[in-house]
Amino acid sequence: MRSSGAVVHARGLGAHDHVCWRYDDVREFRARAREFLSDGLERGLRVCYVASGCADVLVEDLRGIDGIDRALREGAARVASLDATYPFGTVVEPEAQVRAYAAATEAAVADGFAGFRVAAEATPLVRTPRQLAAFTRYEHLVDHYMADHPFSALCAYATGEVDDSAFAQLACLHPNTNARSPGFRLHAAGGHVTALGGEVDASTEDLFAWALGRVDLRPRGGEMVLDATGLTFLDHNSLLRLADLAAERGTPLVLRASWPGLSRLLEFLDLHDVRVEQAA
């Protein structure tokens, strides 16, 4: 199982969890990264810290993690310079980036670890519109990989450099975030299923439409399934948008949900190609 929802710290997260973290002060990010990576070491994961700066500086950022020197010597912990890996202005190739982390996860498991965990300061990779478009696609693809493999990540973005609109695009594609906005989450649930959680209302309709295009839902087994067990509200325009998407795909839409208002809304709109499977 993976968690979904708001988080206030980086401890206690599992081997499949994916957190979008917004921070004001770089010292706060480093503290959260140490929490996340320390927790990973305690769980038997290989961990990696990715940020700007040379390797020696990055190692110093990890001081305070119990046994960090030994972990670094033995390969349980690693650091990677963002500057060395991604030159200024690099536009990430989403599929290649997922393959790289999949290979790192497989290598960690082969070396006897329970999985792989990364804390990454990714602000330099989303500064331009092209970078942001590529990185949001990557975030979605890697989230599906995480849901089914022992790979977890904390993706951090600086408030002063990533504006509210850009951060909302990133955060809504993660199952977890420390921010109140955007209010809904469209993320992987495992087994190639996409999940929708939180609230989608008039204030987030446009972002929800954008996110649907980014995740590119596809039919499986003759129907398109959306795990909406974490959904607490969906406005009628967004439900109509989902129905239109199903019509474009030429397949019925199944919403697995707990929120009782969804069935009432569906009945009111008289949508015949959409049905709700009520979760227990």
PDB file of C-alpha atoms in Angstrom, residues 26-267:
ATOM      1  CA  VAL A  26      16.771  25.484   1.894  1.00  0.00           C
ATOM      2  CA  ARG A  27      17.608  24.506   5.480  1.00  0.00           C
ATOM      3  CA  GLU A  28      14.054  23.197   5.815  1.00  0.00           C
ATOM      4  CA  PHE A  29      14.463  21.073   2.691  1.00  0.00           C
ATOM      5  CA  ARG A  30      17.730  19.624   3.970  1.00  0.00           C
ATOM      6  CA  ALA A  31      16.095  18.746   7.290  1.00  0.00           C
ATOM      7  CA  ARG A  32      13.224  16.991   5.525  1.00  0.00           C
ATOM      8  CA  ALA A  33      15.670  15.199   3.208  1.00  0.00           C
ATOM      9  CA  ARG A  34      17.588  13.909   6.231  1.00  0.00           C
ATOM     10  CA  GLU A  35      14.325  12.659   7.786  1.00  0.00           C
ATOM     11  CA  PHE A  36      13.294  10.908   4.593  1.00  0.00           C
ATOM     12  CA  LEU A  37      16.681   9.323   3.927  1.00  0.00           C
ATOM     13  CA  SER A  38      17.324   8.356   7.550  1.00  0.00           C
ATOM     14  CA  ASP A  39      13.956   6.622   7.612  1.00  0.00           C
ATOM     15  CA  GLY A  40      14.896   4.839   4.392  1.00  0.00           C
ATOM     16  CA  LEU A  41      18.162   3.547   5.853  1.00  0.00           C
ATOM     17  CA  GLU A  42      16.278   2.247   8.888  1.00  0.00           C
ATOM     18  CA  ARG A  43      13.962   0.374   6.499  1.00  0.00           C
ATOM     19  CA  GLY A  44      16.867  -1.259   4.720  1.00  0.00           C
ATOM     20  CA  LEU A  45      16.645   0.858   1.577  1.00  0.00           C
ATOM     21  CA  ARG A  46      19.537   2.238  -0.428  1.00  0.00           C
ATOM     22  CA  VAL A  47      19.173   6.020  -0.380  1.00  0.00           C
ATOM     23  CA  CYS A  48      20.393   8.848  -2.563  1.00  0.00           C
ATOM     24  CA  TYR A  49      20.511  12.605  -2.051  1.00  0.00           C
ATOM     25  CA  VAL A  50      20.301  14.738  -5.222  1.00  0.00           C
ATOM     26  CA  ALA A  51      20.836  18.505  -5.143  1.00  0.00           C
ATOM     27  CA  SER A  52      22.957  21.282  -6.605  1.00  0.00           C
ATOM     28  CA  GLY A  53      26.575  21.488  -5.474  1.00  0.00           C
ATOM     29  CA  CYS A  54      29.662  19.302  -5.428  1.00  0.00           C
ATOM     30  CA  ALA A  55      29.640  15.868  -3.805  1.00  0.00           C
ATOM     31  CA  ASP A  56      31.602  16.995  -0.732  1.00  0.00           C
ATOM     32  CA  VAL A  57      29.055  19.724   0.016  1.00  0.00           C
ATOM     33  CA  LEU A  58      26.149  17.304  -0.449  1.00  0.00           C
ATOM     34  CA  VAL A  59      27.706  14.872   2.013  1.00  0.00           C
ATOM     35  CA  GLU A  60      27.832  17.660   4.587  1.00  0.00           C
ATOM     36  CA  ASP A  61      24.089  18.229   4.072  1.00  0.00           C
ATOM     37  CA  LEU A  62      23.525  14.698   5.376  1.00  0.00           C
ATOM     38  CA  ARG A  63      25.345  15.219   8.677  1.00  0.00           C
ATOM     39  CA  GLY A  64      22.970  14.342  11.475  1.00  0.00           C
ATOM     40  CA  ILE A  65      21.857  11.033   9.966  1.00  0.00           C
ATOM     41  CA  ASP A  66      23.009   8.256  12.313  1.00  0.00           C
ATOM     42  CA  GLY A  67      25.705   6.138  10.700  1.00  0.00           C
ATOM     43  CA  ILE A  68      25.872   8.233   7.542  1.00  0.00           C
ATOM     44  CA  ASP A  69      29.652   7.824   7.091  1.00  0.00           C
ATOM     45  CA  ARG A  70      29.387   4.057   7.214  1.00  0.00           C
ATOM     46  CA  ALA A  71      26.352   4.103   4.918  1.00  0.00           C
ATOM     47  CA  LEU A  72      28.298   6.149   2.371  1.00  0.00           C
ATOM     48  CA  ARG A  73      31.332   3.845   2.588  1.00  0.00           C
ATOM     49  CA  GLU A  74      29.256   0.695   2.173  1.00  0.00           C
ATOM     50  CA  GLY A  75      27.046   2.002  -0.624  1.00  0.00           C
ATOM     51  CA  ALA A  76      23.828   2.188   1.393  1.00  0.00           C
ATOM     52  CA  ALA A  77      23.816   5.963   0.892  1.00  0.00           C
ATOM     53  CA  ARG A  78      24.895   7.991  -2.109  1.00  0.00           C
ATOM     54  CA  VAL A  79      24.935  11.598  -3.239  1.00  0.00           C
ATOM     55  CA  ALA A  80      24.531  12.936  -6.768  1.00  0.00           C
ATOM     56  CA  SER A  81      25.223  16.453  -7.984  1.00  0.00           C
ATOM     57  CA  LEU A  82      22.320  17.846  -9.979  1.00  0.00           C
ATOM     58  CA  ASP A  83      24.687  20.272 -11.700  1.00  0.00           C
ATOM     59  CA  ALA A  84      26.960  17.479 -12.927  1.00  0.00           C
ATOM     60  CA  THR A  85      24.104  15.259 -14.083  1.00  0.00           C
ATOM     61  CA  TYR A  86      21.909  17.924 -15.682  1.00  0.00           C
ATOM     62  CA  PRO A  87      23.656  20.938 -17.245  1.00  0.00           C
ATOM     63  CA  PHE A  88      21.874  24.280 -16.933  1.00  0.00           C
ATOM     64  CA  GLY A  89      18.619  24.330 -18.900  1.00  0.00           C
ATOM     65  CA  THR A  90      18.401  20.560 -19.409  1.00  0.00           C
ATOM     66  CA  VAL A  91      14.973  19.317 -20.462  1.00  0.00           C
ATOM     67  CA  VAL A  92      14.487  15.902 -18.903  1.00  0.00           C
ATOM     68  CA  GLU A  93      13.539  13.055 -21.250  1.00  0.00           C
ATOM     69  CA  PRO A  94      10.719  11.447 -19.210  1.00  0.00           C
ATOM     70  CA  GLU A  95      10.975   7.826 -20.348  1.00  0.00           C
ATOM     71  CA  ALA A  96      14.774   7.783 -20.075  1.00  0.00           C
ATOM     72  CA  GLN A  97      14.623   9.249 -16.583  1.00  0.00           C
ATOM     73  CA  VAL A  98      12.205   6.540 -15.463  1.00  0.00           C
ATOM     74  CA  ARG A  99      14.456   3.857 -16.950  1.00  0.00           C
ATOM     75  CA  ALA A 100      17.422   5.272 -15.027  1.00  0.00           C
ATOM     76  CA  TYR A 101      15.591   5.091 -11.702  1.00  0.00           C
ATOM     77  CA  ALA A 102      14.230   1.649 -12.523  1.00  0.00           C
ATOM     78  CA  ALA A 103      17.786   0.452 -13.135  1.00  0.00           C
ATOM     79  CA  ALA A 104      18.941   2.011  -9.851  1.00  0.00           C
ATOM     80  CA  THR A 105      16.085   0.303  -8.002  1.00  0.00           C
ATOM     81  CA  GLU A 106      16.847  -3.074  -9.565  1.00  0.00           C
ATOM     82  CA  ALA A 107      20.535  -2.663  -8.701  1.00  0.00           C
ATOM     83  CA  ALA A 108      19.688  -1.833  -5.080  1.00  0.00           C
ATOM     84  CA  VAL A 109      17.516  -4.933  -4.752  1.00  0.00           C
ATOM     85  CA  ALA A 110      20.186  -7.072  -6.421  1.00  0.00           C
ATOM     86  CA  ASP A 111      22.694  -5.753  -3.861  1.00  0.00           C
ATOM     87  CA  GLY A 112      20.490  -6.935  -1.009  1.00  0.00           C
ATOM     88  CA  PHE A 113      18.608  -3.741  -0.157  1.00  0.00           C
ATOM     89  CA  ALA A 114      14.844  -3.603   0.322  1.00  0.00           C
ATOM     90  CA  GLY A 115      14.537  -0.937  -2.379  1.00  0.00           C
ATOM     91  CA  PHE A 116      15.711   2.519  -3.417  1.00  0.00           C
ATOM     92  CA  ARG A 117      14.826   5.967  -2.072  1.00  0.00           C
ATOM     93  CA  VAL A 118      15.717   9.429  -3.391  1.00  0.00           C
ATOM     94  CA  ALA A 119      15.418  12.922  -1.932  1.00  0.00           C
ATOM     95  CA  ALA A 120      15.873  15.396  -4.788  1.00  0.00           C
ATOM     96  CA  GLU A 121      15.880  19.178  -4.999  1.00  0.00           C
ATOM     97  CA  ALA A 122      14.431  19.444  -8.520  1.00  0.00           C
ATOM     98  CA  THR A 123      13.858  23.202  -8.858  1.00  0.00           C
ATOM     99  CA  PRO A 124      16.503  23.675 -11.613  1.00  0.00           C
ATOM    100  CA  LEU A 125      14.659  21.150 -13.787  1.00  0.00           C
ATOM    101  CA  VAL A 126      11.337  23.058 -13.937  1.00  0.00           C
ATOM    102  CA  ARG A 127      12.390  26.666 -14.497  1.00  0.00           C
ATOM    103  CA  THR A 128      11.210  27.023 -18.107  1.00  0.00           C
ATOM    104  CA  PRO A 129       7.873  26.017 -19.692  1.00  0.00           C
ATOM    105  CA  ARG A 130       9.600  23.280 -21.734  1.00  0.00           C
ATOM    106  CA  GLN A 131      11.310  21.912 -18.671  1.00  0.00           C
ATOM    107  CA  LEU A 132       8.088  21.972 -16.659  1.00  0.00           C
ATOM    108  CA  ALA A 133       6.107  20.193 -19.381  1.00  0.00           C
ATOM    109  CA  ALA A 134       8.681  17.411 -19.623  1.00  0.00           C
ATOM    110  CA  PHE A 135       9.102  17.067 -15.875  1.00  0.00           C
ATOM    111  CA  THR A 136       5.398  16.830 -15.113  1.00  0.00           C
ATOM    112  CA  ARG A 137       5.156  14.011 -17.652  1.00  0.00           C
ATOM    113  CA  TYR A 138       8.116  12.328 -15.963  1.00  0.00           C
ATOM    114  CA  GLU A 139       6.527  12.736 -12.517  1.00  0.00           C
ATOM    115  CA  HIS A 140       3.442  10.890 -13.710  1.00  0.00           C
ATOM    116  CA  LEU A 141       5.376   8.078 -15.397  1.00  0.00           C
ATOM    117  CA  VAL A 142       7.715   7.525 -12.465  1.00  0.00           C
ATOM    118  CA  ASP A 143       4.756   7.572 -10.064  1.00  0.00           C
ATOM    119  CA  HIS A 144       3.314   4.554 -11.889  1.00  0.00           C
ATOM    120  CA  TYR A 145       6.679   2.817 -11.611  1.00  0.00           C
ATOM    121  CA  MET A 146       6.848   3.570  -7.872  1.00  0.00           C
ATOM    122  CA  ALA A 147       3.383   2.193  -7.221  1.00  0.00           C
ATOM    123  CA  ASP A 148       4.496  -1.285  -8.300  1.00  0.00           C
ATOM    124  CA  HIS A 149       8.185  -1.282  -7.320  1.00  0.00           C
ATOM    125  CA  PRO A 150      10.178  -0.530  -4.130  1.00  0.00           C
ATOM    126  CA  PHE A 151      11.152   2.993  -5.157  1.00  0.00           C
ATOM    127  CA  SER A 152      10.153   6.075  -3.168  1.00  0.00           C
ATOM    128  CA  ALA A 153      11.004   9.743  -3.629  1.00  0.00           C
ATOM    129  CA  LEU A 154      10.735  13.185  -2.106  1.00  0.00           C
ATOM    130  CA  CYS A 155      10.694  15.854  -4.841  1.00  0.00           C
ATOM    131  CA  ALA A 156      11.387  19.338  -3.500  1.00  0.00           C
ATOM    132  CA  TYR A 157      10.706  22.723  -5.105  1.00  0.00           C
ATOM    133  CA  ALA A 158      11.671  26.184  -3.853  1.00  0.00           C
ATOM    134  CA  THR A 159       8.774  28.588  -3.333  1.00  0.00           C
ATOM    135  CA  GLY A 160      10.842  31.554  -4.485  1.00  0.00           C
ATOM    136  CA  GLU A 161      11.601  29.973  -7.872  1.00  0.00           C
ATOM    137  CA  VAL A 162       8.581  27.781  -8.640  1.00  0.00           C
ATOM    138  CA  ASP A 163       5.390  29.839  -8.710  1.00  0.00           C
ATOM    139  CA  ASP A 164       1.970  28.682  -7.505  1.00  0.00           C
ATOM    140  CA  SER A 165       0.769  27.623 -10.961  1.00  0.00           C
ATOM    141  CA  ALA A 166       3.850  25.544 -11.744  1.00  0.00           C
ATOM    142  CA  PHE A 167       3.881  23.947  -8.311  1.00  0.00           C
ATOM    143  CA  ALA A 168       0.194  23.022  -8.592  1.00  0.00           C
ATOM    144  CA  GLN A 169       0.927  21.182 -11.852  1.00  0.00           C
ATOM    145  CA  LEU A 170       3.640  19.194 -10.107  1.00  0.00           C
ATOM    146  CA  ALA A 171       1.836  18.594  -6.812  1.00  0.00           C
ATOM    147  CA  CYS A 172      -1.424  17.330  -8.323  1.00  0.00           C
ATOM    148  CA  LEU A 173       0.471  14.429  -9.933  1.00  0.00           C
ATOM    149  CA  HIS A 174       1.848  13.207  -6.588  1.00  0.00           C
ATOM    150  CA  PRO A 175      -0.064  11.105  -4.048  1.00  0.00           C
ATOM    151  CA  ASN A 176       1.433  13.191  -1.214  1.00  0.00           C
ATOM    152  CA  THR A 177       2.296  16.854  -0.687  1.00  0.00           C
ATOM    153  CA  ASN A 178       2.961  19.171   2.239  1.00  0.00           C
ATOM    154  CA  ALA A 179       1.032  22.009   0.536  1.00  0.00           C
ATOM    155  CA  ARG A 180      -2.681  22.768   0.906  1.00  0.00           C
ATOM    156  CA  SER A 181      -3.018  23.563  -2.790  1.00  0.00           C
ATOM    157  CA  PRO A 182      -4.127  22.294  -5.295  1.00  0.00           C
ATOM    158  CA  GLY A 183      -6.543  20.154  -3.254  1.00  0.00           C
ATOM    159  CA  PHE A 184      -6.815  17.126  -5.542  1.00  0.00           C
ATOM    160  CA  ARG A 185      -4.387  14.360  -6.465  1.00  0.00           C
ATOM    161  CA  LEU A 186      -4.304  12.370  -9.719  1.00  0.00           C
ATOM    162  CA  HIS A 187      -1.739   9.637  -9.251  1.00  0.00           C
ATOM    163  CA  ALA A 188      -0.894   5.968  -9.661  1.00  0.00           C
ATOM    164  CA  ALA A 189      -2.669   3.363  -7.542  1.00  0.00           C
ATOM    165  CA  GLY A 190      -0.749   0.290  -8.698  1.00  0.00           C
ATOM    166  CA  GLY A 191      -1.483  -2.232 -11.400  1.00  0.00           C
ATOM    167  CA  HIS A 192      -1.623   0.517 -14.058  1.00  0.00           C
ATOM    168  CA  VAL A 193      -4.687   2.029 -12.343  1.00  0.00           C
ATOM    169  CA  THR A 194      -4.904   5.811 -11.832  1.00  0.00           C
ATOM    170  CA  ALA A 195      -6.374   7.226  -8.621  1.00  0.00           C
ATOM    171  CA  LEU A 196      -8.189  10.494  -7.964  1.00  0.00           C
ATOM    172  CA  GLY A 197      -8.229  11.870  -4.418  1.00  0.00           C
ATOM    173  CA  GLY A 198      -9.155  15.057  -2.593  1.00  0.00           C
ATOM    174  CA  GLU A 199     -11.527  17.714  -3.922  1.00  0.00           C
ATOM    175  CA  VAL A 200     -12.088  18.960  -7.471  1.00  0.00           C
ATOM    176  CA  ASP A 201     -14.170  22.123  -7.533  1.00  0.00           C
ATOM    177  CA  ALA A 202     -14.609  25.213  -9.699  1.00  0.00           C
ATOM    178  CA  SER A 203     -11.276  26.648  -8.558  1.00  0.00           C
ATOM    179  CA  THR A 204      -9.351  23.625  -9.847  1.00  0.00           C
ATOM    180  CA  GLU A 205     -11.382  22.658 -12.941  1.00  0.00           C
ATOM    181  CA  ASP A 206      -8.787  23.966 -15.395  1.00  0.00           C
ATOM    182  CA  LEU A 207      -5.915  22.282 -13.569  1.00  0.00           C
ATOM    183  CA  PHE A 208      -7.909  19.041 -13.449  1.00  0.00           C
ATOM    184  CA  ALA A 209      -8.484  19.214 -17.213  1.00  0.00           C
ATOM    185  CA  TRP A 210      -4.756  19.765 -17.733  1.00  0.00           C
ATOM    186  CA  ALA A 211      -3.876  16.872 -15.422  1.00  0.00           C
ATOM    187  CA  LEU A 212      -6.212  14.500 -17.264  1.00  0.00           C
ATOM    188  CA  GLY A 213      -4.350  15.294 -20.466  1.00  0.00           C
ATOM    189  CA  ARG A 214      -1.016  14.748 -18.757  1.00  0.00           C
ATOM    190  CA  VAL A 215      -1.818  11.318 -17.305  1.00  0.00           C
ATOM    191  CA  ASP A 216      -3.385  10.069 -20.546  1.00  0.00           C
ATOM    192  CA  LEU A 217      -5.884   7.558 -19.144  1.00  0.00           C
ATOM    193  CA  ARG A 218      -6.346   4.502 -21.347  1.00  0.00           C
ATOM    194  CA  PRO A 219      -8.976   1.729 -21.439  1.00  0.00           C
ATOM    195  CA  ARG A 220      -8.073  -1.667 -20.028  1.00  0.00           C
ATOM    196  CA  GLY A 221     -10.256  -4.741 -20.299  1.00  0.00           C
ATOM    197  CA  GLY A 222     -12.964  -2.897 -22.211  1.00  0.00           C
ATOM    198  CA  GLU A 223     -13.419  -0.077 -19.702  1.00  0.00           C
ATOM    199  CA  MET A 224     -11.578   2.885 -18.227  1.00  0.00           C
ATOM    200  CA  VAL A 225     -11.218   2.580 -14.450  1.00  0.00           C
ATOM    201  CA  LEU A 226     -10.457   5.425 -12.054  1.00  0.00           C
ATOM    202  CA  ASP A 227      -9.883   4.638  -8.383  1.00  0.00           C
ATOM    203  CA  ALA A 228     -11.774   7.468  -6.682  1.00  0.00           C
ATOM    204  CA  THR A 229     -11.886   5.964  -3.188  1.00  0.00           C
ATOM    205  CA  GLY A 230      -9.916   8.962  -1.916  1.00  0.00           C
ATOM    206  CA  LEU A 231     -12.248  11.481  -3.563  1.00  0.00           C
ATOM    207  CA  THR A 232     -14.233  13.731  -1.216  1.00  0.00           C
ATOM    208  CA  PHE A 233     -15.831  16.086  -3.766  1.00  0.00           C
ATOM    209  CA  LEU A 234     -16.167  16.397  -7.543  1.00  0.00           C
ATOM    210  CA  ASP A 235     -18.074  19.196  -9.246  1.00  0.00           C
ATOM    211  CA  HIS A 236     -20.438  18.447 -12.125  1.00  0.00           C
ATOM    212  CA  ASN A 237     -18.259  20.085 -14.790  1.00  0.00           C
ATOM    213  CA  SER A 238     -15.335  17.846 -13.915  1.00  0.00           C
ATOM    214  CA  LEU A 239     -17.549  14.748 -13.966  1.00  0.00           C
ATOM    215  CA  LEU A 240     -18.790  15.795 -17.410  1.00  0.00           C
ATOM    216  CA  ARG A 241     -15.164  16.186 -18.479  1.00  0.00           C
ATOM    217  CA  LEU A 242     -14.440  12.635 -17.355  1.00  0.00           C
ATOM    218  CA  ALA A 243     -17.494  11.421 -19.270  1.00  0.00           C
ATOM    219  CA  ASP A 244     -16.322  13.257 -22.395  1.00  0.00           C
ATOM    220  CA  LEU A 245     -12.900  11.655 -22.064  1.00  0.00           C
ATOM    221  CA  ALA A 246     -14.465   8.199 -21.864  1.00  0.00           C
ATOM    222  CA  ALA A 247     -16.550   8.978 -24.953  1.00  0.00           C
ATOM    223  CA  GLU A 248     -13.401  10.051 -26.814  1.00  0.00           C
ATOM    224  CA  ARG A 249     -11.767   6.762 -25.852  1.00  0.00           C
ATOM    225  CA  GLY A 250     -14.895   4.857 -26.899  1.00  0.00           C
ATOM    226  CA  THR A 251     -15.169   2.986 -23.616  1.00  0.00           C
ATOM    227  CA  PRO A 252     -17.306   3.053 -20.434  1.00  0.00           C
ATOM    228  CA  LEU A 253     -15.882   4.825 -17.378  1.00  0.00           C
ATOM    229  CA  VAL A 254     -15.911   3.077 -14.000  1.00  0.00           C
ATOM    230  CA  LEU A 255     -15.394   5.187 -10.868  1.00  0.00           C
ATOM    231  CA  ARG A 256     -14.551   3.198  -7.753  1.00  0.00           C
ATOM    232  CA  ALA A 257     -15.658   5.560  -5.031  1.00  0.00           C
ATOM    233  CA  SER A 258     -16.602   5.975  -1.376  1.00  0.00           C
ATOM    234  CA  TRP A 259     -18.064   9.490  -1.565  1.00  0.00           C
ATOM    235  CA  PRO A 260     -21.885   9.039  -1.697  1.00  0.00           C
ATOM    236  CA  GLY A 261     -22.372  12.329  -3.539  1.00  0.00           C
ATOM    237  CA  LEU A 262     -20.822  10.886  -6.676  1.00  0.00           C
ATOM    238  CA  SER A 263     -23.688   8.467  -7.303  1.00  0.00           C
ATOM    239  CA  ARG A 264     -26.250  11.221  -6.755  1.00  0.00           C
ATOM    240  CA  LEU A 265     -24.403  13.528  -9.135  1.00  0.00           C
ATOM    241  CA  LEU A 266     -24.187  10.809 -11.747  1.00  0.00           C
ATOM    242  CA  GLU A 267     -27.927  10.165 -11.502  1.00  0.00           C
TER     243      GLU A 267
END
